[in-house]
Coordinates of C-alpha atoms in Angstrom, one line a residue:
M1 CA -2.8 -239.3 126.9
T2 CA -5.3 -236.1 127.9
T3 CA -2.5 -234.2 128.6
A4 CA -1.1 -234.8 124.7
K5 CA -4.4 -233.6 123.5
K6 CA -4.8 -230.6 125.2
T7 CA -1.3 -229.1 124.5
T8 CA -2.6 -230.2 121.1
A9 CA -5.4 -228.5 120.8
A10 CA -4.1 -225.3 122.9
R11 CA -1.4 -225.0 120.2
Q12 CA -4.8 -223.3 117.9
G13 CA -2.9 -224.3 114.4
F14 CA 0.3 -222.3 115.2
K15 CA 3.6 -223.8 115.1
T16 CA 7.2 -222.8 115.1
G17 CA 8.9 -220.5 112.7
E18 CA 5.5 -219.7 111.8
A19 CA 4.6 -215.6 111.1
I20 CA 1.5 -214.5 112.4
V21 CA -0.3 -211.3 113.3
Y22 CA -0.6 -209.8 117.0
P23 CA -2.8 -207.5 117.2
A24 CA -0.9 -204.8 119.2
H25 CA 2.4 -205.6 117.5
G26 CA 1.1 -206.3 114.0
V27 CA 3.4 -209.0 112.3
G28 CA 6.2 -211.1 114.2
R29 CA 6.8 -214.9 114.2
I30 CA 6.6 -217.5 116.5
T31 CA 9.9 -218.4 117.6
A32 CA 9.4 -220.9 120.2
I33 CA 6.5 -222.9 122.3
E34 CA 7.9 -223.4 125.6
E35 CA 7.0 -223.8 129.1
Q36 CA 7.2 -222.0 132.4
E37 CA 6.1 -222.5 135.4
I38 CA 4.4 -219.3 136.5
A39 CA 3.0 -219.1 140.8
G40 CA 3.1 -222.7 140.4
Y41 CA 1.6 -223.1 137.2
K42 CA 3.1 -224.6 134.2
L43 CA 1.7 -222.7 131.7
E44 CA 2.9 -223.5 127.6
L45 CA 3.8 -220.5 125.7
F46 CA 3.7 -218.9 122.3
V47 CA 7.8 -216.8 122.1
V48 CA 6.6 -214.1 119.3
S49 CA 9.7 -212.5 118.3
F50 CA 8.6 -208.9 116.5
E51 CA 12.6 -207.7 114.6
K52 CA 12.1 -205.3 113.9
D53 CA 10.7 -203.4 116.7
K54 CA 13.4 -205.8 118.8
M55 CA 10.6 -207.2 121.3
V56 CA 9.8 -210.3 122.2
L57 CA 6.3 -211.5 123.2
R58 CA 5.7 -214.7 125.6
V59 CA 1.3 -215.6 125.0
P60 CA 0.2 -218.5 126.6
T61 CA -1.3 -220.9 123.9
A62 CA -4.5 -221.0 125.2
K63 CA -5.0 -217.5 125.4
A64 CA -4.1 -216.7 121.6
N65 CA -7.2 -216.4 119.9
S66 CA -8.9 -214.7 123.0
V67 CA -5.5 -212.2 122.2
G68 CA -6.3 -212.1 118.7
M69 CA -3.3 -213.2 117.4
R70 CA -4.0 -215.0 113.7
K71 CA -2.4 -216.3 111.1
L72 CA -1.2 -213.9 107.8
A73 CA -3.8 -212.6 106.2
E74 CA -5.4 -215.2 103.4
P75 CA -3.9 -213.8 99.4
D76 CA -7.7 -213.0 98.8
L77 CA -7.8 -211.1 101.8
V78 CA -4.5 -208.9 100.4
K79 CA -6.5 -208.1 97.1
K80 CA -9.2 -206.5 99.2
A81 CA -7.1 -204.6 101.3
L82 CA -5.3 -203.2 98.2
D83 CA -9.1 -202.7 96.9
V84 CA -10.6 -200.4 100.1
L85 CA -6.9 -198.6 99.2
T86 CA -8.4 -197.5 96.2
G87 CA -12.5 -196.5 97.4
R88 CA -12.7 -193.0 98.4
A89 CA -11.7 -191.6 102.4
R90 CA -14.7 -191.8 104.3
V91 CA -14.0 -189.5 107.3
K92 CA -16.2 -188.6 109.4
R93 CA -17.7 -184.9 111.0
T94 CA -16.9 -186.0 114.7
M95 CA -14.1 -184.3 116.8
W96 CA -10.6 -185.6 115.8
S97 CA -10.8 -187.0 119.7
R98 CA -13.2 -189.5 118.9
R99 CA -12.1 -189.7 115.5
A100 CA -8.3 -190.9 116.5
Q101 CA -10.1 -193.3 119.3
E102 CA -11.7 -194.5 116.5
Y103 CA -8.6 -195.3 114.2
E104 CA -6.5 -196.5 117.0
A105 CA -9.1 -199.1 118.1
K106 CA -8.8 -200.4 114.4
I107 CA -5.0 -200.4 114.3
N108 CA -5.5 -202.9 117.5
S109 CA -7.9 -204.6 115.9
G110 CA -5.1 -206.5 113.9
D111 CA -7.8 -207.2 111.1
L112 CA -6.1 -206.0 107.8
I113 CA -8.8 -204.6 106.5
A114 CA -9.9 -202.1 109.3
V115 CA -5.8 -200.8 109.7
T116 CA -6.1 -200.7 105.7
E117 CA -9.0 -198.2 106.2
V118 CA -7.2 -196.0 108.4
V119 CA -4.3 -195.8 106.0
R120 CA -7.2 -194.9 103.1
D121 CA -8.6 -192.2 105.6
L122 CA -5.9 -190.6 106.6
Y123 CA -3.5 -190.6 103.3
R124 CA -2.6 -186.7 102.2
S125 CA -1.2 -186.5 98.7
E126 CA 1.2 -184.5 98.0
A127 CA -0.9 -181.3 96.8
Q128 CA -3.2 -181.9 100.5
P129 CA -1.7 -179.6 103.6
E130 CA -0.6 -180.9 105.8
Q131 CA -0.7 -183.7 108.4
S132 CA -1.2 -182.8 112.2
Y133 CA 1.6 -184.4 114.6
S134 CA -1.3 -186.9 115.8
E135 CA -2.5 -187.5 112.7
R136 CA 0.6 -188.6 111.0
Q137 CA 1.4 -191.0 114.2
L138 CA -1.7 -192.9 113.6
Y139 CA -1.2 -193.0 109.8
E140 CA 2.4 -193.8 110.1
A141 CA 1.5 -197.1 112.6
A142 CA -1.5 -198.1 110.1
L143 CA 0.6 -198.0 107.3
D144 CA 3.6 -199.8 108.9
R145 CA 1.2 -203.1 110.1
V146 CA -0.5 -203.3 106.7
V147 CA 3.4 -202.6 104.8
R148 CA 4.9 -205.6 107.2
E149 CA 1.7 -207.9 106.8
I150 CA 1.6 -207.4 102.5
A151 CA 5.4 -208.1 102.3
A152 CA 4.9 -211.3 104.8
V153 CA 2.0 -212.6 102.8
N154 CA 3.2 -211.5 99.1
R155 CA 7.5 -212.8 100.4
I156 CA 8.2 -209.3 98.5
T157 CA 10.8 -206.7 100.5
E158 CA 8.7 -203.9 102.9
T159 CA 10.1 -201.5 100.0
E160 CA 8.3 -203.4 97.4
S161 CA 5.1 -203.6 99.7
L162 CA 4.7 -199.9 100.5
K163 CA 5.2 -198.9 96.7
L164 CA 2.6 -201.3 96.3
I165 CA 0.5 -199.5 99.0
E166 CA 1.4 -195.9 97.2
Q167 CA 0.3 -197.3 93.6
N168 CA -3.3 -198.5 95.4
L169 CA -3.7 -194.7 97.2
A170 CA -3.1 -192.8 94.1
K171 CA -5.7 -195.2 92.3
S172 CA -8.7 -193.7 94.6
P173 CA -11.2 -191.4 93.3
R174 CA -10.2 -188.3 95.0
R175 CA -6.8 -188.3 94.1
V176 CA -7.5 -189.1 90.3
K177 CA -9.5 -186.3 90.3
A178 CA -7.1 -183.7 91.9
N179 CA -4.4 -185.0 89.0
E180 CA -7.4 -184.9 86.4
A181 CA -7.7 -181.2 87.5
D182 CA -4.2 -180.4 87.6
G183 CA -3.4 -181.7 83.8
E184 CA -6.4 -179.4 82.9
G185 CA -4.7 -176.5 84.4
E186 CA -1.6 -176.9 82.7
T187 CA -3.8 -177.4 79.3
E188 CA -5.7 -173.8 80.0
D189 CA -2.2 -171.7 80.8
M190 CA -0.3 -173.4 77.5
Q191 CA -3.6 -172.2 75.1
D192 CA -3.4 -168.7 77.5
E193 CA 0.7 -168.8 76.5
A194 CA 0.4 -169.2 72.8
A195 CA -2.8 -166.6 72.1

């Protein structure tokens, strides 16, 4: 009887078939809970499948919380994350290598809001200068994590999720001002032609 309680408690509230977020890899699905004998000890493991990456991960049930494995975000948190995208980018004036480490840590934290902040800070519109290779890599990694989680929570396709994210990024103050400035420039050009 004690073993059954331990087993139930060790499962940490996760169940087979459930979508979860693993910090270092993003959204995955628990395909099974199995027991394996490793070095003479019996271990109960979550078998987590990441279809897009064609990867299977085995996580000891007792370690699920300590490694940061969590359930998908609640719809309220997704709404908050989308609101973060409409905010002003906060880029520190430190060396790129230091910022890159901070962005990498945020991406691997598994925290939806932190990953969304990376997307917001590294996003470049068509009118802005091109990103460096490493900036682009970090941006795409963060964007992929956010797209997959929002798609899973809202039960929409990843393409629809990406459109939703891009719409919110376009609402940010800097980009709205840039678009208005473009519009004003056209008006002045038209007035010059008319005169």
